[in-house]
CSV table of C-alpha atoms in Angstrom, one decimal:
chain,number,residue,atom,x,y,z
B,1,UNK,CA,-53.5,-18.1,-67.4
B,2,UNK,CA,-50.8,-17.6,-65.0
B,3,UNK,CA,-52.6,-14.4,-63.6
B,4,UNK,CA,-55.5,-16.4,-63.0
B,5,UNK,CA,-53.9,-18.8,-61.2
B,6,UNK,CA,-51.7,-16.1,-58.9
B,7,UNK,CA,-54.4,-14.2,-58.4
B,8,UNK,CA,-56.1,-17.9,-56.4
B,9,UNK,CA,-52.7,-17.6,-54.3
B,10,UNK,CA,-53.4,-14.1,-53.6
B,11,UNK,CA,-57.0,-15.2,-51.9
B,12,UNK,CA,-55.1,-18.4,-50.4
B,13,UNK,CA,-52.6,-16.6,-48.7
B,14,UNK,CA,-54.9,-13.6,-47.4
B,15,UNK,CA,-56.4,-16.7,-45.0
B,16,UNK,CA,-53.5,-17.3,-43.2
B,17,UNK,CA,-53.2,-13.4,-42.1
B,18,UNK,CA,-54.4,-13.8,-38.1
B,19,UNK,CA,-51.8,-16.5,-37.3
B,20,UNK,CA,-48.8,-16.1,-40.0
B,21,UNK,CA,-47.1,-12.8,-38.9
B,22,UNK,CA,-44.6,-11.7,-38.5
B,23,UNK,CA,-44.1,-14.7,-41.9
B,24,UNK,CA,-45.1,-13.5,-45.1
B,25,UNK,CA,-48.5,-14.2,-46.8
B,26,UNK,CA,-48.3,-17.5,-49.2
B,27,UNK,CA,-50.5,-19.3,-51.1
B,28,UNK,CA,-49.8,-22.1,-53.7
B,29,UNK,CA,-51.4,-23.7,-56.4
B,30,UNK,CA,-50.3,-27.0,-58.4
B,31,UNK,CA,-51.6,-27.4,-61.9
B,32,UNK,CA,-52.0,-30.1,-64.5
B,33,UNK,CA,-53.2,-29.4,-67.5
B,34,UNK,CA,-54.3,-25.8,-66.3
B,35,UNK,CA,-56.5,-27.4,-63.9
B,36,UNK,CA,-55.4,-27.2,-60.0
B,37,UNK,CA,-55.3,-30.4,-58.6
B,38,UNK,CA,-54.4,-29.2,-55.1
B,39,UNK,CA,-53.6,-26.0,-53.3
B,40,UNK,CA,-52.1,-24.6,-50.0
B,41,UNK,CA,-51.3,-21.5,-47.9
B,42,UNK,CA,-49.2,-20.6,-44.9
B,43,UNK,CA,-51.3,-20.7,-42.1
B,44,UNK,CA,-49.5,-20.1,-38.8
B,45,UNK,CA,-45.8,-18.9,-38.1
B,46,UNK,CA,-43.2,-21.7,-37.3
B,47,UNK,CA,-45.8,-24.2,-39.1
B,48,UNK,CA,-45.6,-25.5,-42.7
B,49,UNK,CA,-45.2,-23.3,-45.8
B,50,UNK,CA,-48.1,-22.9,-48.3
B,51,UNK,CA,-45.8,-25.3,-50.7
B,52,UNK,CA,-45.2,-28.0,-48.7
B,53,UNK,CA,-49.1,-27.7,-47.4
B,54,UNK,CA,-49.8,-28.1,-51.2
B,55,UNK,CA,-47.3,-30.9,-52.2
B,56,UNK,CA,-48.8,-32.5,-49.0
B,57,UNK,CA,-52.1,-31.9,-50.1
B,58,UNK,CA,-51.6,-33.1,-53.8
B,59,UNK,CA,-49.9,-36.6,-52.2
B,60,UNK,CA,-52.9,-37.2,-50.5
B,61,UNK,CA,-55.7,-36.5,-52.9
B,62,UNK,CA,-54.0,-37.4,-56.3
B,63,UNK,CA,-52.3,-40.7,-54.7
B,64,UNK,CA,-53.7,-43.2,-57.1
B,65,UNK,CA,-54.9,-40.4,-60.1
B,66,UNK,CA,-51.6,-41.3,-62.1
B,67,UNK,CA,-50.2,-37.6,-62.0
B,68,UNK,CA,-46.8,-37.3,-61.6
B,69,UNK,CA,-45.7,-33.6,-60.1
B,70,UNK,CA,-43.0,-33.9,-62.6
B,71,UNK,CA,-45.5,-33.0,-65.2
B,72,UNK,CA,-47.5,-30.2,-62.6
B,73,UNK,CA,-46.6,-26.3,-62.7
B,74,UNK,CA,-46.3,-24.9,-59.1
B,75,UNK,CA,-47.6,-21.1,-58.5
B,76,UNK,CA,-46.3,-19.3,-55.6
B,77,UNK,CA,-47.2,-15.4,-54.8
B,78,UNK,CA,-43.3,-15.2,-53.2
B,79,UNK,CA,-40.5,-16.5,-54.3
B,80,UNK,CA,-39.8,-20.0,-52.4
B,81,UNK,CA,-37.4,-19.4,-49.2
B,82,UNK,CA,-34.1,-21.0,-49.4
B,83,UNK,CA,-32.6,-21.0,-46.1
B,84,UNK,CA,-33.0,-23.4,-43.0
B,85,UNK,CA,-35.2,-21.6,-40.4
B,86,UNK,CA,-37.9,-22.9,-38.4
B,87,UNK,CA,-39.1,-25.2,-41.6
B,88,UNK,CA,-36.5,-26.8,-44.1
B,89,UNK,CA,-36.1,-25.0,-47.4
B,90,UNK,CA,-39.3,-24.9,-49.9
B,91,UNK,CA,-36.9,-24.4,-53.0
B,92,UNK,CA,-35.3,-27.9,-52.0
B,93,UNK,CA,-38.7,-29.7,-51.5
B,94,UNK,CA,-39.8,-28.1,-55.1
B,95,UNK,CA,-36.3,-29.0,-57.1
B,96,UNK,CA,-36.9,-32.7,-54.6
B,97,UNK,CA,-40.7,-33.3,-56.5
B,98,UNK,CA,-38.7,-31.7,-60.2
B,99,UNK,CA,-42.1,-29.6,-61.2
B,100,UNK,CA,-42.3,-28.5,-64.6
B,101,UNK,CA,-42.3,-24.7,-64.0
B,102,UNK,CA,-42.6,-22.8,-61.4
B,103,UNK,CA,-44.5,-19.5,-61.4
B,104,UNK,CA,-44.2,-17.0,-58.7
B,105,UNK,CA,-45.3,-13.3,-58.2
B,106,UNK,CA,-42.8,-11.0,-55.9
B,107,UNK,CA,-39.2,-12.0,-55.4
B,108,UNK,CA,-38.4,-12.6,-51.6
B,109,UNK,CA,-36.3,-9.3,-50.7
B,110,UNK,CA,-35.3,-10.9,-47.2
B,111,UNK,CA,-31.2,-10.6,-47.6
B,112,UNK,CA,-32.0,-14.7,-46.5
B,113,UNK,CA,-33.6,-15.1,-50.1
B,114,UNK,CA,-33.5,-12.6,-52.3
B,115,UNK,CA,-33.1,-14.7,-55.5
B,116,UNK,CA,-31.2,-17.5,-54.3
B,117,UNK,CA,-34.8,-20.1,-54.1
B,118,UNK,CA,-35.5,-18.6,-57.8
B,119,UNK,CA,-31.5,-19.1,-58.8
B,120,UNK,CA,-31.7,-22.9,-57.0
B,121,UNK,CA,-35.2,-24.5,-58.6
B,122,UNK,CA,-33.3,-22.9,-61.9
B,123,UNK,CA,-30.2,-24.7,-61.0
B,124,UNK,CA,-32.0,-27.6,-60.9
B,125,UNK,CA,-33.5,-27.6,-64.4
B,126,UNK,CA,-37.2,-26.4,-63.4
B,127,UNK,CA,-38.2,-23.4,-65.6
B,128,UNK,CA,-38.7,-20.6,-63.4
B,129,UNK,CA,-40.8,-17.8,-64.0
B,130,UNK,CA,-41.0,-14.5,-62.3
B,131,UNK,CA,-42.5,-11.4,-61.4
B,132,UNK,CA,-41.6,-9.8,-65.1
B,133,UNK,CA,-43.1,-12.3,-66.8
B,134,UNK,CA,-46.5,-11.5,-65.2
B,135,UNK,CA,-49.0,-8.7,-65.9
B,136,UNK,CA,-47.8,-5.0,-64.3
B,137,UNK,CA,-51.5,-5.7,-62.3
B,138,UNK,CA,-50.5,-9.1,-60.8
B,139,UNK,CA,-47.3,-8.1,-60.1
B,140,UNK,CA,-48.7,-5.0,-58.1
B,141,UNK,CA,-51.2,-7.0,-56.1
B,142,UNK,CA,-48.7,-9.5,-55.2
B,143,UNK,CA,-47.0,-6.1,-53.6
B,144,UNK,CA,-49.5,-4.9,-52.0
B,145,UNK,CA,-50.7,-8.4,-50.2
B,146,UNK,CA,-47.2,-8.4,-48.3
B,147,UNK,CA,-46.3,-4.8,-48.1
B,148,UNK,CA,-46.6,-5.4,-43.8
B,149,UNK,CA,-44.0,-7.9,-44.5
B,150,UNK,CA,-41.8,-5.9,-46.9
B,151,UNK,CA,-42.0,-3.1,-44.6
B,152,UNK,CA,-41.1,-5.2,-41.6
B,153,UNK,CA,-37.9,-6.2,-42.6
B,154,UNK,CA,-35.9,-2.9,-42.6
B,155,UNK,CA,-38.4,-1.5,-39.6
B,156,UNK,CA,-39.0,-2.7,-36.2
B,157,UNK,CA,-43.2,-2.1,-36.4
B,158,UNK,CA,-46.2,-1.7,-38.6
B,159,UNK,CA,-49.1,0.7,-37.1
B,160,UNK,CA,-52.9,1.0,-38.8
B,161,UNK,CA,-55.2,3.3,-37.8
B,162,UNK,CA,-58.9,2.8,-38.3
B,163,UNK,CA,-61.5,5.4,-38.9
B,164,UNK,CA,-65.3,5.6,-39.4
B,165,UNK,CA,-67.3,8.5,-40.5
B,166,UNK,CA,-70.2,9.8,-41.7
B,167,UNK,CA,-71.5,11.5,-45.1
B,168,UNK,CA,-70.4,14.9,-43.4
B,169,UNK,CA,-66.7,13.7,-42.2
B,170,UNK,CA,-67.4,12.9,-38.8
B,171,UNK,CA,-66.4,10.4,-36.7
B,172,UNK,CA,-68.6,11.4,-34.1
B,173,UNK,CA,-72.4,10.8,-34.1
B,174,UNK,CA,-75.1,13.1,-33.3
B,175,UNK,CA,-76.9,12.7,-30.2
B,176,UNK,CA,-80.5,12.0,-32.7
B,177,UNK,CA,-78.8,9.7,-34.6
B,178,UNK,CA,-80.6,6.0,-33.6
B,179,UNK,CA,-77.7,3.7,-34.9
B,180,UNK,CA,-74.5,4.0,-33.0
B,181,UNK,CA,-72.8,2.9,-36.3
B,182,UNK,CA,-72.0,5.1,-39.2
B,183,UNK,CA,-71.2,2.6,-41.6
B,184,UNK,CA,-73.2,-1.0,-42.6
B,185,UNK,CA,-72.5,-4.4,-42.3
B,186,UNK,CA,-69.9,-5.1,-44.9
B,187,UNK,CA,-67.5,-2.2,-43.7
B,188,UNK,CA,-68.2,-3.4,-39.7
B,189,UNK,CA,-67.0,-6.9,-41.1
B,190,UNK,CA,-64.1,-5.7,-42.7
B,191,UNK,CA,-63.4,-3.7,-39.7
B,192,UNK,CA,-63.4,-7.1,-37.3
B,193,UNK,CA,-60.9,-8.7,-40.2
B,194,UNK,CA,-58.6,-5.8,-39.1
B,195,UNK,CA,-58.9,-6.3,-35.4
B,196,UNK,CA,-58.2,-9.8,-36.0
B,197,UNK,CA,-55.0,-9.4,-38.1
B,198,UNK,CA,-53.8,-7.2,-35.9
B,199,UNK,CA,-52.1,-8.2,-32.4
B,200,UNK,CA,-53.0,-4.9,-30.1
B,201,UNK,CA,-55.5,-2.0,-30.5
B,202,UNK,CA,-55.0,1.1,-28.9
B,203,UNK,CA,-57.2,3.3,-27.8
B,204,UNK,CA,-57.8,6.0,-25.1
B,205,UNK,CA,-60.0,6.2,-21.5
B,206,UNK,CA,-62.1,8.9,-22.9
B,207,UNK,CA,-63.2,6.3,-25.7
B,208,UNK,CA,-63.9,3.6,-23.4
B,209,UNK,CA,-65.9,5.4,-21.7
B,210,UNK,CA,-67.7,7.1,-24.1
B,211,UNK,CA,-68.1,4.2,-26.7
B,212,UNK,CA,-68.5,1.4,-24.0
B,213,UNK,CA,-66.7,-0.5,-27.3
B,214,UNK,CA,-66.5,-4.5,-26.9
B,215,UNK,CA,-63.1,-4.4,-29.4
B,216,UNK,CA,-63.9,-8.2,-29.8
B,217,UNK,CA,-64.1,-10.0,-33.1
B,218,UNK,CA,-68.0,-10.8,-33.5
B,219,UNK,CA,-67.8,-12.9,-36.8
B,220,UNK,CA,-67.0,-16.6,-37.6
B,221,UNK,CA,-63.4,-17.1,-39.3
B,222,UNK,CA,-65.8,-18.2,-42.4
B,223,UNK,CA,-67.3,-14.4,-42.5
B,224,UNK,CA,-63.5,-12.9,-42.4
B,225,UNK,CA,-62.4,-15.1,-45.1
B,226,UNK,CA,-59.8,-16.0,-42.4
B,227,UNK,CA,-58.3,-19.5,-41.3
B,228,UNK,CA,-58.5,-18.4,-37.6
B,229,UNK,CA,-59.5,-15.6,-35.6
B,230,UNK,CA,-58.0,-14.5,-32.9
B,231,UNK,CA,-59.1,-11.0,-30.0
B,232,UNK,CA,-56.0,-8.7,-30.0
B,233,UNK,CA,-55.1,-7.8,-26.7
B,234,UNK,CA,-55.8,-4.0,-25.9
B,235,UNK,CA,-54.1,-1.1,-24.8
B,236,UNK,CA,-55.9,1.8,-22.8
B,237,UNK,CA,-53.9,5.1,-22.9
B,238,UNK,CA,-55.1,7.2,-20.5
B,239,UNK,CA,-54.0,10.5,-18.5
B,240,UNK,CA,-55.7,9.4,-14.9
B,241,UNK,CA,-54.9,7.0,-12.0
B,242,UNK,CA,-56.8,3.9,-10.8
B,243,UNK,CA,-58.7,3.4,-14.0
B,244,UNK,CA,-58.6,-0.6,-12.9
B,245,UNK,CA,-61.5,-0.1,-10.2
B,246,UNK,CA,-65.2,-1.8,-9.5
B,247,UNK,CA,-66.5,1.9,-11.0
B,248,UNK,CA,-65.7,0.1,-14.3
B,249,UNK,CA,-66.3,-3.8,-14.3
B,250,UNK,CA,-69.5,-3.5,-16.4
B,251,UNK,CA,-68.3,-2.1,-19.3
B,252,UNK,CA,-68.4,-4.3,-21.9
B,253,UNK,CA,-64.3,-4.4,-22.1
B,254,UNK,CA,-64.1,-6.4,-19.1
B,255,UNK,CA,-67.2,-8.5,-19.5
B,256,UNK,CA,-66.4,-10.2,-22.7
B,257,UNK,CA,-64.4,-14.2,-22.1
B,258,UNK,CA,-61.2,-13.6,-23.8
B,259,UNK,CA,-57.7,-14.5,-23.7
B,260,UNK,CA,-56.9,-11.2,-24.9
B,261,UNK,CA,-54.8,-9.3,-22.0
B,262,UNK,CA,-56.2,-5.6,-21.0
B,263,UNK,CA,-52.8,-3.2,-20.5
B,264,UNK,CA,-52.9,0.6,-19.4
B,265,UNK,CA,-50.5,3.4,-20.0
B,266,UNK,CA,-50.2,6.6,-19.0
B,267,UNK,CA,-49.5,9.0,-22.1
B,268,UNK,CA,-49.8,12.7,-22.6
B,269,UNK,CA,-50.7,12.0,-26.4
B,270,UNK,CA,-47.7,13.5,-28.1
B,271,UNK,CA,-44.4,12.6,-30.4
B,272,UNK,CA,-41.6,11.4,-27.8
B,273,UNK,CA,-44.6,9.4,-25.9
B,274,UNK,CA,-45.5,8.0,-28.4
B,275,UNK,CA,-42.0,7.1,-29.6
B,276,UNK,CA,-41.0,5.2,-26.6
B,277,UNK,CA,-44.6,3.6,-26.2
B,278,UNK,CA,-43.7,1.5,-29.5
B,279,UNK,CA,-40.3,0.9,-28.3
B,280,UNK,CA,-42.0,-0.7,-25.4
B,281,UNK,CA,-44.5,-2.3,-27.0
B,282,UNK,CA,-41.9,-3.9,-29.4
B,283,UNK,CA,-39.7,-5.1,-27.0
B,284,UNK,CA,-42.8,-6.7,-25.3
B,285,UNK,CA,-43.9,-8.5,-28.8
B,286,UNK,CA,-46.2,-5.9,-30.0
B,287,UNK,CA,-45.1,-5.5,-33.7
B,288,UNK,CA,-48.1,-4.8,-36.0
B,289,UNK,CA,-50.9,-2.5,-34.2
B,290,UNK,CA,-53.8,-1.0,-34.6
B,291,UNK,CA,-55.3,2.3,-33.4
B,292,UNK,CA,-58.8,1.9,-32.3
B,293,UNK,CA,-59.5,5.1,-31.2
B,294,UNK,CA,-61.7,8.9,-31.7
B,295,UNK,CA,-60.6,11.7,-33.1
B,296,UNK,CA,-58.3,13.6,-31.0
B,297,UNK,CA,-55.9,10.4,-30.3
B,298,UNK,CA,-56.1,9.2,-34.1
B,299,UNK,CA,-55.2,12.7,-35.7
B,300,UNK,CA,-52.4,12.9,-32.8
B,301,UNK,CA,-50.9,9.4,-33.8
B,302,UNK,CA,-51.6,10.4,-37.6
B,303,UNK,CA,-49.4,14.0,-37.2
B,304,UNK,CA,-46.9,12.1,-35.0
B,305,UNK,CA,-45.4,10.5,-38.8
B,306,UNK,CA,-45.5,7.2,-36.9
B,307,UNK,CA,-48.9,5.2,-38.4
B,308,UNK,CA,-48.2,3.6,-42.0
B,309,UNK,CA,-51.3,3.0,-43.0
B,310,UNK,CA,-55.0,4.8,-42.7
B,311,UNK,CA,-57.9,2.7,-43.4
B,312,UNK,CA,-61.1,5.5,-43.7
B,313,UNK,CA,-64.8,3.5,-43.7
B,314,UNK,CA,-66.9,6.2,-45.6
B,315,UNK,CA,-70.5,6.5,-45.6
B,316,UNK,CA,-71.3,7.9,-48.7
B,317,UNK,CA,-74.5,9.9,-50.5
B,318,UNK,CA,-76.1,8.2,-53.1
B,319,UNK,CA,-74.4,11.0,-55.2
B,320,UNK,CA,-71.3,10.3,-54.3
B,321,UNK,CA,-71.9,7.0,-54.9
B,322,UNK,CA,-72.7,7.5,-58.8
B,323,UNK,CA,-70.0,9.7,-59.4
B,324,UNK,CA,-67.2,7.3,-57.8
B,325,UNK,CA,-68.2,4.2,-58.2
B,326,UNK,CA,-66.3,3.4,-61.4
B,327,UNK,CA,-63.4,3.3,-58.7
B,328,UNK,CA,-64.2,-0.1,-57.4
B,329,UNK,CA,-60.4,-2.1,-56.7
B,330,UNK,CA,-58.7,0.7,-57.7
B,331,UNK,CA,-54.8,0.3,-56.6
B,332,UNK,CA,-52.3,2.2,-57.2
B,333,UNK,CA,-48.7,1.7,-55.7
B,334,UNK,CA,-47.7,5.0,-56.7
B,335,UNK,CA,-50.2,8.1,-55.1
B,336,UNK,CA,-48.8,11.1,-55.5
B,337,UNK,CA,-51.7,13.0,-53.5
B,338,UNK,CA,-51.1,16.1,-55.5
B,339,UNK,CA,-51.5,14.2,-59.1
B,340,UNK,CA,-55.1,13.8,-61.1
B,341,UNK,CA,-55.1,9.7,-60.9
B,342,UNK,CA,-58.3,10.0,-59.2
B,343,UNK,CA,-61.1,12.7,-59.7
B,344,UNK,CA,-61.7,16.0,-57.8
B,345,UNK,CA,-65.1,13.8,-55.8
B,346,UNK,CA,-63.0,11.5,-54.5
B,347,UNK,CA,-60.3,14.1,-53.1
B,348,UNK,CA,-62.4,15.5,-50.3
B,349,UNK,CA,-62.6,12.3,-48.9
B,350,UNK,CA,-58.8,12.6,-48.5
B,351,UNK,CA,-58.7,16.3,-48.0
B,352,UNK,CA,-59.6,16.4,-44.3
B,353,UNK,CA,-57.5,17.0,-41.4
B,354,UNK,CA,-56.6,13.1,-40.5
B,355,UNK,CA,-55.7,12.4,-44.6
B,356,UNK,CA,-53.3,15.6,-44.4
B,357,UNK,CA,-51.9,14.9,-41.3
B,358,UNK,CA,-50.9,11.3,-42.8
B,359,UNK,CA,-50.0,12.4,-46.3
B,360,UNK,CA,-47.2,14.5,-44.3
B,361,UNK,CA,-45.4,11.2,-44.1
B,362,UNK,CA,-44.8,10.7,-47.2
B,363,UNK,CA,-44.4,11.8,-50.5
B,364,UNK,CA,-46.4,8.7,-52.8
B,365,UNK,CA,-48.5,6.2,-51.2
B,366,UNK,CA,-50.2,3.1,-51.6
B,367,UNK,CA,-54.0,3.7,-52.2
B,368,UNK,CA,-56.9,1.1,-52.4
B,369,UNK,CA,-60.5,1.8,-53.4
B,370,UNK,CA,-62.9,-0.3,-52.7
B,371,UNK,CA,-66.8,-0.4,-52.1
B,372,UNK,CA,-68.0,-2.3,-49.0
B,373,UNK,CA,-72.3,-3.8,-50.7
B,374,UNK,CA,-74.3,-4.4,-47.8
B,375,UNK,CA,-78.1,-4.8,-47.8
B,376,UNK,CA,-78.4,-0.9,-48.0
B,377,UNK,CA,-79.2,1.1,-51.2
B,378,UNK,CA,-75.9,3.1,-50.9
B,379,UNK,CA,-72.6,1.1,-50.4
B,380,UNK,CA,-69.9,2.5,-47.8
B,381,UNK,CA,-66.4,3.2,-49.1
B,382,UNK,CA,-63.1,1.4,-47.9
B,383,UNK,CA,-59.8,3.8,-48.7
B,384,UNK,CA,-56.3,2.8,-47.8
B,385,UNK,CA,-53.4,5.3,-47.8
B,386,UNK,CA,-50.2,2.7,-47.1
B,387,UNK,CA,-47.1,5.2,-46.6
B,388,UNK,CA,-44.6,3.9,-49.0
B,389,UNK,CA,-41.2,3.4,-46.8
């Protein structure tokens, strides 16, 4: 039951992922009787926590049901904060209210926490449960929700890198080809959740031009299963002057009303460029990123060591499909690319030039499966390599 009920915070706090950052992902859930009765998540950085959202919540709606909290279980996917920062402490408000129990997922590593919200609600006679008293699956998903957060607190950025491709490997379509996507609906969705969870995408001059890409979000907050949504700004690496001229106000870039912000660089596409680009961008604000981009700068950013996370869109065969499709939600915290954990099929799809590249990083890996069901016969395939840090 608690699983169940974690597994709802998992899905609450995934809403808040435009406007949190750099604050963790939270959701929370108050019981009675293994029933929720009311429910929160974080939603935007310096604003309320996903408990007091929920306390608030449950004052409102359960005002004149008779239910004390005293007699309610709180579920939390991260272990309640206990210092003053720019809210007041959730451990005091839950040991203020005196819950029942309290049931949370993944202990708060932030040197700030790390066990001390856990040790107070204890201290105050709530029963507190943690992460070992949950199944090794909730506990690994609770991970994996907050693994931009984890990472962020011992290093000064998170970069993605997003890639599409066809049955064949290639990112680049054929001349013939009528569509100029690879992938359906569901994956192009999924790809505009990205954007929006993200607060800059890079890409390069020669994609601009060639794509003509809009790099807005197209999709209602509703469709992202998002809270808000929100255009990064862009970055436009290129290697040529004057690229801010009347030869280029059509393209769609410059067309679309945003408050997104449009930056150039000049980079020559290699290690120690890249290097003190993200120095700069992080002293400018620019702490979780997203490269946008073809093939050249993508595999350039992927052999640089620098990206900590590959997200591949797939189009698959109807064979492949067959064959792999007992994968669906597999996650592993663990990849060891060189194990068995997932068969030979799926291997070539992380056997190419970009995968190596990446899997130089490190030696195990986050890795998600998952199949992206559109209106097509033949769904395309979501894979996540997360360098474990």
């Amino acid at each position: 039951m608690h699983d169940k009920f974690l597994s709802i915070c998992f899905q609450l706090a995934s809403q808040g992922e435009t406007l949190a950052y750099p604050n963790p992902l939270v959701g929370c859930v108050i019981t009675y009787q293994d029933k929720i009765i009311a429910q929160g998540f974080h939603r935007e950085y310096g604003k309320p926590h996903a408990e007091p959202n929920a306390i608030n919540s449950f004052l409102e709606s359960q005002a004149n049901s008779g239910i004390k909290l005293e007699d309610c279980n709180i579920y939390i996917n991260l272990e309640p904060c206990s210092h003053h920062g720019k809210t007041p402490p959730c451990a005091d408000l839950i040991t203020k209210h005196g819950f029942k129990k309290l049931i949370y997922s993944s202990t708060d590593p932030n040197p700030l926490v790390a066990g001390k919200g856990a040790e107070a609600i204890c201290l105050s006679g709530i029963e507190a449960l943690g992460p070992e008293s949950l199944d090794a699956l909730t506990q690994i998903e609770s991970t994996y929700l907050n693994r931009v957060f984890f990472h962020r607190l011992n290093y000064p950025f998170w970069l993605s890198c997003k890639i599409a491709r066809d049955e064949n490997l290639s990112m680049i379509s054929p001349p013939s080809q009528g569509s100029p996507w690879f992938t359906n609906e569901e994956s192009r969705r999924r790809a505009h959740r990205l954007r929006s969870t993200h607060q800059l995408i890079i890409t390069s001059i020669s994609t601009v031009l060639a794509d003509n890409p809009s790099y807005n979000i197209r999709f209602s907050p509703e469709a992202l299963g998002l809270a808000d949504i929100k255009d990064p700004d862009i970055l436009i690496l290129k290697n040529r002057n004057n690229f801010f001229s009347e030869d280029y106000s059509q393209l769609k870039l410059f067309q679309i009303e945003s408050s997104r912000r449009i930056l150039e660089k000049k980079n020559n596409q290699d290690y120690q460029d890249f290097i003190e680009l993200l120095a700069t961008l992080t002293q400018d604000g620019y702490t979780k990123t997203l490269i946008e981009a073809g093939p050249r700068l993508s595999l350039e950013f992927l052999r640089s060591g620098l990206v900590n996370e590959l997200i591949i869109y797939q189009k698959l065969s109807k064979e492949d499909f067959e064959l792999l499709k007992h994968l669906d939600n597999f996650l592993e915290l663990a990849y060891n690319p060189s194990s068995e954990q997932v068969p030979a099929l799926f291997k070539k799809f992380i056997s190419d030039e970009m995968s190596l590249a990446f899997f130089a990083k490190s030696e195990k890996f986050y890795l998600s499966i998952q199949f992206c069901y559109s209106e097509t016969d033949v769904p395309d395939l979501e894979i996540r390599l997360t360098a474990l840090t």
